Backbone as JSON Lines, residues from 0, in Angstrom:
{"i":0,"aa":"M","n":[-8.92,105.66,-9.6],"ca":[-7.89,106.24,-8.97],"c":[-8.22,106.73,-7.57]}
{"i":1,"aa":"L","n":[-7.29,106.4,-6.67],"ca":[-7.53,106.75,-5.31],"c":[-7.21,108.25,-5.03]}
{"i":2,"aa":"P","n":[-7.95,108.86,-4.2],"ca":[-7.59,110.21,-3.83],"c":[-6.41,110.21,-3.0]}
{"i":3,"aa":"F","n":[-5.53,111.36,-3.23],"ca":[-4.33,111.53,-2.41],"c":[-4.61,111.85,-1.07]}
{"i":4,"aa":"I","n":[-4.27,111.07,-0.08],"ca":[-4.38,111.36,1.34],"c":[-3.16,111.78,1.99]}
{"i":5,"aa":"V","n":[-3.26,112.92,2.69],"ca":[-2.17,113.41,3.42],"c":[-2.05,112.78,4.82]}
{"i":6,"aa":"T","n":[-0.91,112.16,4.93],"ca":[-0.58,111.53,6.25],"c":[0.62,112.18,6.73]}
{"i":7,"aa":"P","n":[0.95,111.98,8.1],"ca":[2.02,112.7,8.64],"c":[3.41,112.26,7.98]}
{"i":8,"aa":"S","n":[3.52,111.11,7.44],"ca":[4.71,110.71,6.77],"c":[4.87,111.41,5.54]}
{"i":9,"aa":"H","n":[3.89,111.99,4.92],"ca":[3.88,112.73,3.56],"c":[4.03,114.25,3.83]}
{"i":10,"aa":"R","n":[3.94,114.71,4.93],"ca":[3.95,116.22,5.1],"c":[5.31,116.75,4.92]}
{"i":11,"aa":"R","n":[6.3,115.99,5.32],"ca":[7.79,116.62,5.14],"c":[8.02,116.72,3.66]}
{"i":12,"aa":"N","n":[8.58,117.89,3.37],"ca":[9.12,118.12,1.99],"c":[10.62,118.07,1.93]}
{"i":13,"aa":"G","n":[11.33,117.53,2.79],"ca":[12.81,117.54,2.63],"c":[13.53,118.59,3.38]}
{"i":14,"aa":"G","n":[12.86,119.59,3.92],"ca":[13.61,120.57,4.64],"c":[13.96,120.29,6.07]}
{"i":15,"aa":"F","n":[14.65,121.08,6.77],"ca":[15.11,120.94,8.12],"c":[14.23,121.7,9.02]}
{"i":16,"aa":"T","n":[14.12,121.15,10.23],"ca":[13.4,121.78,11.27],"c":[14.32,122.85,11.95]}
{"i":17,"aa":"L","n":[13.6,123.75,12.65],"ca":[14.39,124.78,13.38],"c":[15.3,124.02,14.4]}
{"i":18,"aa":"L","n":[14.78,123.1,15.09],"ca":[15.67,122.35,16.09],"c":[16.9,121.7,15.45]}
{"i":19,"aa":"E","n":[16.67,121.14,14.2],"ca":[17.95,120.56,13.6],"c":[18.83,121.63,13.23]}
{"i":20,"aa":"L","n":[18.4,122.71,12.67],"ca":[19.3,123.92,12.35],"c":[20.02,124.45,13.57]}
{"i":21,"aa":"L","n":[19.43,124.53,14.61],"ca":[19.97,125.01,15.86],"c":[21.11,124.06,16.43]}
{"i":22,"aa":"V","n":[20.73,122.7,16.32],"ca":[21.69,121.72,16.72],"c":[23.06,121.91,15.89]}
{"i":23,"aa":"V","n":[22.97,122.01,14.56],"ca":[24.02,122.1,13.69],"c":[24.84,123.34,14.01]}
{"i":24,"aa":"L","n":[24.15,124.5,14.31],"ca":[24.76,125.79,14.66],"c":[25.57,125.64,15.91]}
{"i":25,"aa":"V","n":[25.02,124.97,16.87],"ca":[25.68,124.8,18.14],"c":[26.95,123.92,18.04]}
{"i":26,"aa":"I","n":[26.89,122.95,17.17],"ca":[28.18,122.04,16.88],"c":[29.17,122.95,16.24]}
{"i":27,"aa":"L","n":[28.7,123.73,15.12],"ca":[29.66,124.53,14.6],"c":[30.3,125.54,15.34]}
{"i":28,"aa":"G","n":[29.55,126.07,16.36],"ca":[30.0,127.14,17.24],"c":[31.15,126.43,18.17]}
{"i":29,"aa":"L","n":[30.81,125.19,18.64],"ca":[31.79,124.5,19.43],"c":[33.13,124.21,18.76]}
{"i":30,"aa":"L","n":[33.0,123.76,17.6],"ca":[34.2,123.55,16.76],"c":[35.01,124.83,16.52]}
{"i":31,"aa":"A","n":[34.35,125.9,16.21],"ca":[35.02,127.21,15.94],"c":[35.65,127.59,17.3]}
{"i":32,"aa":"G","n":[34.88,127.44,18.38],"ca":[35.56,127.76,19.7],"c":[36.77,126.99,20.09]}
{"i":33,"aa":"Y","n":[36.77,125.81,19.6],"ca":[38.0,124.93,19.87],"c":[39.11,125.17,18.84]}
{"i":34,"aa":"V","n":[38.85,125.48,17.48],"ca":[39.8,125.59,16.53],"c":[40.42,126.88,16.41]}
{"i":35,"aa":"A","n":[39.48,128.03,16.53],"ca":[40.07,129.32,16.37],"c":[41.25,129.69,17.24]}
{"i":36,"aa":"P","n":[41.05,129.51,18.59],"ca":[42.22,129.92,19.34],"c":[43.48,129.34,18.98]}
{"i":37,"aa":"R","n":[43.46,128.02,18.58],"ca":[44.67,127.31,18.09],"c":[45.26,127.86,16.81]}
{"i":38,"aa":"Y","n":[44.41,128.25,15.91],"ca":[44.82,128.79,14.64],"c":[45.4,130.24,14.83]}
{"i":39,"aa":"F","n":[44.78,131.1,15.59],"ca":[45.28,132.41,15.94],"c":[46.65,132.37,16.65]}
{"i":40,"aa":"A","n":[46.85,131.32,17.57],"ca":[48.12,131.27,18.18],"c":[49.14,131.06,17.28]}
{"i":41,"aa":"Q","n":[48.88,130.15,16.25],"ca":[49.9,129.85,15.23],"c":[50.24,131.08,14.45]}
{"i":42,"aa":"V","n":[49.16,131.83,14.05],"ca":[49.48,133.15,13.34],"c":[50.44,134.05,14.24]}
{"i":43,"aa":"G","n":[50.26,134.23,15.41],"ca":[51.09,134.92,16.31],"c":[52.52,134.46,16.24]}
{"i":44,"aa":"K","n":[52.64,133.15,16.29],"ca":[53.98,132.56,16.31],"c":[54.76,132.89,14.97]}
{"i":45,"aa":"S","n":[53.98,132.74,13.94],"ca":[54.66,132.98,12.65],"c":[55.1,134.49,12.43]}
{"i":46,"aa":"E","n":[54.34,135.38,13.03],"ca":[54.88,136.77,13.06],"c":[56.09,136.93,13.76]}
{"i":47,"aa":"V","n":[56.19,136.35,14.95],"ca":[57.43,136.49,15.76],"c":[58.55,135.82,15.04]}
{"i":48,"aa":"K","n":[58.46,134.65,14.3],"ca":[59.37,134.11,13.4],"c":[59.9,134.84,12.4]}
{"i":49,"aa":"T","n":[58.84,135.64,11.77],"ca":[59.2,136.45,10.61],"c":[59.99,137.59,11.1]}
{"i":50,"aa":"A","n":[59.66,138.19,12.16],"ca":[60.48,139.34,12.77],"c":[61.86,138.84,13.05]}
{"i":51,"aa":"K","n":[62.13,137.62,13.6],"ca":[63.47,137.1,13.91],"c":[64.2,136.91,12.55]}
{"i":52,"aa":"A","n":[63.55,136.45,11.66],"ca":[64.23,136.23,10.31],"c":[64.62,137.62,9.66]}
{"i":53,"aa":"Q","n":[63.81,138.52,9.85],"ca":[64.17,139.95,9.14],"c":[65.21,140.56,9.85]}
{"i":54,"aa":"I","n":[65.27,140.36,11.25],"ca":[66.31,140.89,11.99],"c":[67.69,140.27,11.56]}
{"i":55,"aa":"V","n":[67.62,138.96,11.27],"ca":[68.88,138.39,11.04],"c":[69.3,138.87,9.6]}
{"i":56,"aa":"A","n":[68.36,138.99,8.63],"ca":[68.79,139.65,7.33],"c":[69.24,141.0,7.43]}
{"i":57,"aa":"L","n":[68.69,141.85,8.32],"ca":[69.1,143.2,8.46],"c":[70.6,143.15,9.07]}
{"i":58,"aa":"E","n":[70.89,142.28,9.96],"ca":[72.23,142.12,10.56],"c":[73.29,141.79,9.44]}
{"i":59,"aa":"K","n":[72.86,140.84,8.53],"ca":[73.73,140.56,7.47],"c":[74.07,141.72,6.65]}
{"i":60,"aa":"A","n":[73.02,142.45,6.33],"ca":[73.16,143.63,5.4],"c":[74.04,144.63,6.14]}
{"i":61,"aa":"L","n":[73.85,144.9,7.49],"ca":[74.63,145.73,8.34],"c":[76.11,145.29,8.26]}
{"i":62,"aa":"D","n":[76.42,144.09,8.4],"ca":[77.74,143.47,8.35],"c":[78.33,143.86,6.98]}
{"i":63,"aa":"Q","n":[77.65,143.64,5.96],"ca":[78.17,143.93,4.51],"c":[78.52,145.46,4.46]}
{"i":64,"aa":"Y","n":[77.61,146.18,5.03],"ca":[77.87,147.75,4.93],"c":[79.18,147.99,5.76]}
{"i":65,"aa":"R","n":[79.37,147.44,6.83],"ca":[80.57,147.6,7.6],"c":[81.84,147.12,6.93]}
{"i":66,"aa":"I","n":[81.68,145.96,6.17],"ca":[83.0,145.59,5.45],"c":[83.35,146.55,4.43]}
{"i":67,"aa":"D","n":[82.36,147.2,3.8],"ca":[82.63,148.16,2.69],"c":[83.0,149.49,3.3]}
{"i":68,"aa":"T","n":[82.38,149.99,4.32],"ca":[82.66,151.29,4.76],"c":[83.61,151.33,6.03]}
{"i":69,"aa":"G","n":[83.88,150.31,6.66],"ca":[84.67,150.25,7.85],"c":[83.97,150.56,9.12]}
{"i":70,"aa":"R","n":[82.71,150.76,8.98],"ca":[81.83,151.07,10.32],"c":[80.4,150.89,9.96]}
{"i":71,"aa":"Y","n":[79.64,150.76,10.99],"ca":[78.13,150.59,10.8],"c":[77.53,151.92,10.65]}
{"i":72,"aa":"P","n":[76.35,152.03,10.02],"ca":[75.66,153.35,10.0],"c":[75.36,153.78,11.36]}
{"i":73,"aa":"T","n":[75.37,155.16,11.48],"ca":[75.09,155.8,12.71],"c":[73.66,155.66,13.03]}
{"i":74,"aa":"T","n":[73.28,155.92,14.32],"ca":[71.81,155.89,14.6],"c":[71.02,156.84,13.73]}
{"i":75,"aa":"E","n":[71.62,158.03,13.53],"ca":[70.92,158.95,12.79],"c":[70.75,158.53,11.3]}
{"i":76,"aa":"Q","n":[71.73,157.9,10.68],"ca":[71.49,157.41,9.32],"c":[70.55,156.25,9.34]}
{"i":77,"aa":"G","n":[70.54,155.36,10.28],"ca":[69.57,154.29,10.64],"c":[69.67,153.2,9.45]}
{"i":78,"aa":"L","n":[68.65,152.42,9.53],"ca":[68.57,151.34,8.52],"c":[68.46,151.82,7.01]}
{"i":79,"aa":"P","n":[67.84,153.0,6.87],"ca":[67.68,153.47,5.43],"c":[69.15,153.45,4.71]}
{"i":80,"aa":"A","n":[70.2,153.56,5.53],"ca":[71.54,153.62,4.86],"c":[71.95,152.38,4.16]}
{"i":81,"aa":"L","n":[71.09,151.31,4.35],"ca":[71.43,150.06,3.66],"c":[70.86,150.11,2.21]}
{"i":82,"aa":"N","n":[69.96,151.13,1.89],"ca":[69.44,151.29,0.52],"c":[69.89,152.54,-0.21]}
{"i":83,"aa":"A","n":[70.13,153.51,0.62],"ca":[70.37,154.83,-0.05],"c":[71.76,155.27,0.59]}
{"i":84,"aa":"K","n":[72.54,155.66,-0.31],"ca":[73.99,156.17,0.02],"c":[73.95,157.39,0.96]}
{"i":85,"aa":"P","n":[74.44,157.29,2.05],"ca":[74.52,158.49,3.05],"c":[75.57,159.52,2.29]}
{"i":86,"aa":"A","n":[75.32,160.75,2.54],"ca":[76.13,161.72,1.85],"c":[77.6,161.69,2.2]}
{"i":87,"aa":"D","n":[77.95,161.14,3.39],"ca":[79.4,161.2,3.85],"c":[79.91,159.83,3.74]}
{"i":88,"aa":"E","n":[79.53,158.94,2.92],"ca":[80.07,157.54,2.89],"c":[80.54,157.38,1.46]}
{"i":89,"aa":"A","n":[81.99,157.55,1.35],"ca":[82.67,157.47,-0.09],"c":[82.81,155.89,-0.38]}
{"i":90,"aa":"Q","n":[82.96,155.05,0.58],"ca":[83.03,153.74,0.27],"c":[81.9,152.84,0.15]}
{"i":91,"aa":"W","n":[80.62,153.55,0.25],"ca":[79.34,152.89,0.25],"c":[79.32,152.13,-1.1]}
{"i":92,"aa":"D","n":[78.94,150.9,-1.16],"ca":[78.86,150.01,-2.41],"c":[77.53,149.31,-2.37]}
{"i":93,"aa":"G","n":[76.29,149.88,-1.96],"ca":[75.17,149.33,-1.85],"c":[74.33,149.34,-3.11]}
{"i":94,"aa":"P","n":[72.98,149.15,-3.0],"ca":[72.29,148.82,-1.77],"c":[72.55,147.48,-1.32]}
{"i":95,"aa":"Y","n":[72.39,147.25,-0.03],"ca":[72.68,146.1,0.77],"c":[71.56,145.19,0.99]}
{"i":96,"aa":"L","n":[70.27,145.78,0.56],"ca":[69.08,144.98,0.51],"c":[68.47,144.92,-0.84]}
{"i":97,"aa":"K","n":[67.77,143.88,-1.31],"ca":[67.25,143.94,-2.5],"c":[65.96,144.84,-2.61]}
{"i":98,"aa":"K","n":[65.21,144.96,-1.49],"ca":[64.13,145.86,-1.46],"c":[64.31,146.82,-0.33]}
{"i":99,"aa":"A","n":[63.28,147.68,-0.13],"ca":[63.33,148.72,0.98],"c":[63.41,148.03,2.37]}
{"i":100,"aa":"V","n":[63.85,148.76,3.29],"ca":[63.88,148.14,4.7],"c":[62.47,147.83,5.05]}
{"i":101,"aa":"P","n":[62.25,146.62,5.45],"ca":[60.74,146.23,5.74],"c":[60.39,146.83,7.23]}
{"i":102,"aa":"N","n":[59.05,146.86,7.37],"ca":[58.55,147.11,8.72],"c":[58.53,145.84,9.35]}
{"i":103,"aa":"D","n":[58.26,145.76,10.64],"ca":[58.15,144.49,11.35],"c":[56.67,143.91,10.97]}
{"i":104,"aa":"P","n":[56.51,142.61,11.25],"ca":[55.23,142.1,10.85],"c":[53.98,142.83,11.33]}
{"i":105,"aa":"W","n":[54.16,143.74,12.34],"ca":[52.93,144.48,12.94],"c":[52.94,145.89,12.26]}
{"i":106,"aa":"G","n":[53.65,146.12,11.25],"ca":[53.62,147.45,10.57],"c":[54.43,148.58,11.1]}
{"i":107,"aa":"K","n":[55.33,148.33,12.13],"ca":[56.12,149.25,12.78],"c":[57.49,149.17,12.32]}
{"i":108,"aa":"P","n":[58.21,150.26,12.25],"ca":[59.73,150.17,11.8],"c":[60.56,149.5,12.71]}
{"i":109,"aa":"Y","n":[61.5,148.76,12.3],"ca":[62.53,148.34,13.21],"c":[63.29,149.36,13.8]}
{"i":110,"aa":"Q","n":[63.7,149.08,15.12],"ca":[64.58,150.07,15.75],"c":[66.0,149.59,15.57]}
{"i":111,"aa":"Y","n":[66.87,150.77,15.52],"ca":[68.29,150.54,15.34],"c":[69.05,151.56,16.13]}
{"i":112,"aa":"K","n":[70.09,150.99,16.9],"ca":[71.01,151.81,17.65],"c":[72.48,151.52,17.42]}
{"i":113,"aa":"N","n":[73.23,152.53,17.25],"ca":[74.66,152.41,17.07],"c":[75.34,153.56,17.73]}
{"i":114,"aa":"P","n":[76.18,153.24,18.8],"ca":[76.46,151.95,19.36],"c":[75.26,151.32,20.07]}
{"i":115,"aa":"G","n":[75.2,150.04,20.2],"ca":[74.21,149.29,20.75],"c":[74.4,149.27,22.24]}
{"i":116,"aa":"E","n":[73.37,149.01,23.05],"ca":[73.52,148.82,24.47],"c":[73.81,147.32,24.79]}
{"i":117,"aa":"H","n":[73.59,146.41,23.89],"ca":[73.81,144.91,24.06],"c":[74.84,144.37,23.15]}
{"i":118,"aa":"G","n":[75.22,145.1,22.22],"ca":[76.33,144.7,21.15],"c":[76.72,145.89,20.44]}
{"i":119,"aa":"E","n":[77.51,145.63,19.35],"ca":[77.96,146.68,18.49],"c":[76.83,147.63,18.09]}
{"i":120,"aa":"V","n":[75.77,146.96,17.59],"ca":[74.66,147.57,17.1],"c":[73.45,146.63,17.6]}
{"i":121,"aa":"D","n":[72.38,147.46,17.86],"ca":[71.12,146.74,18.33],"c":[70.16,146.97,17.24]}
{"i":122,"aa":"V","n":[69.5,145.86,16.82],"ca":[68.3,145.93,15.86],"c":[67.16,145.21,16.61]}
{"i":123,"aa":"F","n":[66.09,145.88,16.7],"ca":[64.97,145.25,17.43],"c":[63.59,145.68,17.03]}
{"i":124,"aa":"S","n":[62.61,144.93,17.44],"ca":[61.12,145.36,17.17],"c":[60.52,145.37,18.58]}
{"i":125,"aa":"F","n":[59.64,146.22,18.86],"ca":[58.88,146.23,20.08],"c":[57.72,145.15,20.23]}
{"i":126,"aa":"G","n":[57.68,144.37,19.23],"ca":[56.56,143.3,19.19],"c":[55.22,143.9,18.82]}
{"i":127,"aa":"R","n":[54.32,143.09,19.03],"ca":[52.77,143.32,18.61],"c":[52.22,144.64,19.3]}
{"i":128,"aa":"D","n":[52.62,144.87,20.6],"ca":[52.17,146.04,21.29],"c":[52.78,147.33,20.89]}
{"i":129,"aa":"G","n":[53.95,147.27,20.2],"ca":[54.74,148.52,19.89],"c":[55.3,149.29,21.07]}
{"i":130,"aa":"A","n":[55.38,148.59,22.19],"ca":[55.94,149.28,23.35],"c":[57.1,148.44,23.82]}
{"i":131,"aa":"P","n":[58.08,149.08,24.57],"ca":[59.2,148.3,25.12],"c":[58.65,147.21,26.19]}
{"i":132,"aa":"G","n":[59.37,146.1,26.15],"ca":[59.08,145.12,27.19],"c":[58.02,144.17,26.66]}
{"i":133,"aa":"G","n":[57.23,143.7,27.69],"ca":[55.98,142.81,27.26],"c":[56.4,141.34,27.37]}
{"i":134,"aa":"T","n":[55.42,140.45,27.26],"ca":[55.52,139.08,27.32],"c":[54.73,138.41,26.17]}
{"i":135,"aa":"G","n":[55.08,137.28,25.81],"ca":[54.39,136.58,24.65],"c":[54.57,137.25,23.42]}
{"i":136,"aa":"Q","n":[53.51,137.48,22.63],"ca":[53.56,138.17,21.4],"c":[53.89,139.65,21.45]}
{"i":137,"aa":"D","n":[53.72,140.27,22.72],"ca":[54.1,141.64,22.95],"c":[55.47,141.77,23.34]}
{"i":138,"aa":"A","n":[56.27,140.71,23.43],"ca":[57.7,140.8,23.96],"c":[58.41,141.42,22.78]}
{"i":139,"aa":"D","n":[59.55,142.01,23.15],"ca":[60.52,142.59,22.24],"c":[61.28,141.53,21.4]}
{"i":140,"aa":"I","n":[61.48,141.75,20.15],"ca":[62.32,140.78,19.37],"c":[63.63,141.49,19.04]}
{"i":141,"aa":"T","n":[64.68,140.82,19.42],"ca":[65.97,141.51,19.46],"c":[67.02,140.7,18.67]}
{"i":142,"aa":"N","n":[68.23,141.35,18.47],"ca":[69.4,140.54,17.86],"c":[70.43,140.33,19.08]}
{"i":143,"aa":"W","n":[69.93,140.32,20.17],"ca":[70.9,140.02,21.29],"c":[70.36,138.91,22.12]}
């Protein structure tokens, strides 16, 4: 039997060198840097689309309220009047929404004005930043 001789080709035990691991980490970092901004931009777009869809649903519920009562809720009654009968509404036949009035996708309540500055009623969200105005994802989402 020949003695086992250690040669350079037998020293590796199947592991990775530090250099190989660093190369893989750099490649993963580059991929993440390329993909992450595109992914998060899509998330922001979906929040805006969700807000627009919710505003349309609120407008439809407000129209049904108006058909039943002859007028839209006052600014003071606000959007909660779509789920809970106001004390002075004899013709109220709600609730007009299946669930409670949702917050906008950024967790803030939708704004409601009657009479509206842009139409009979204004329903809007201040967007991601929660402040009037803005651009991009911070822009207001409105029903006008």
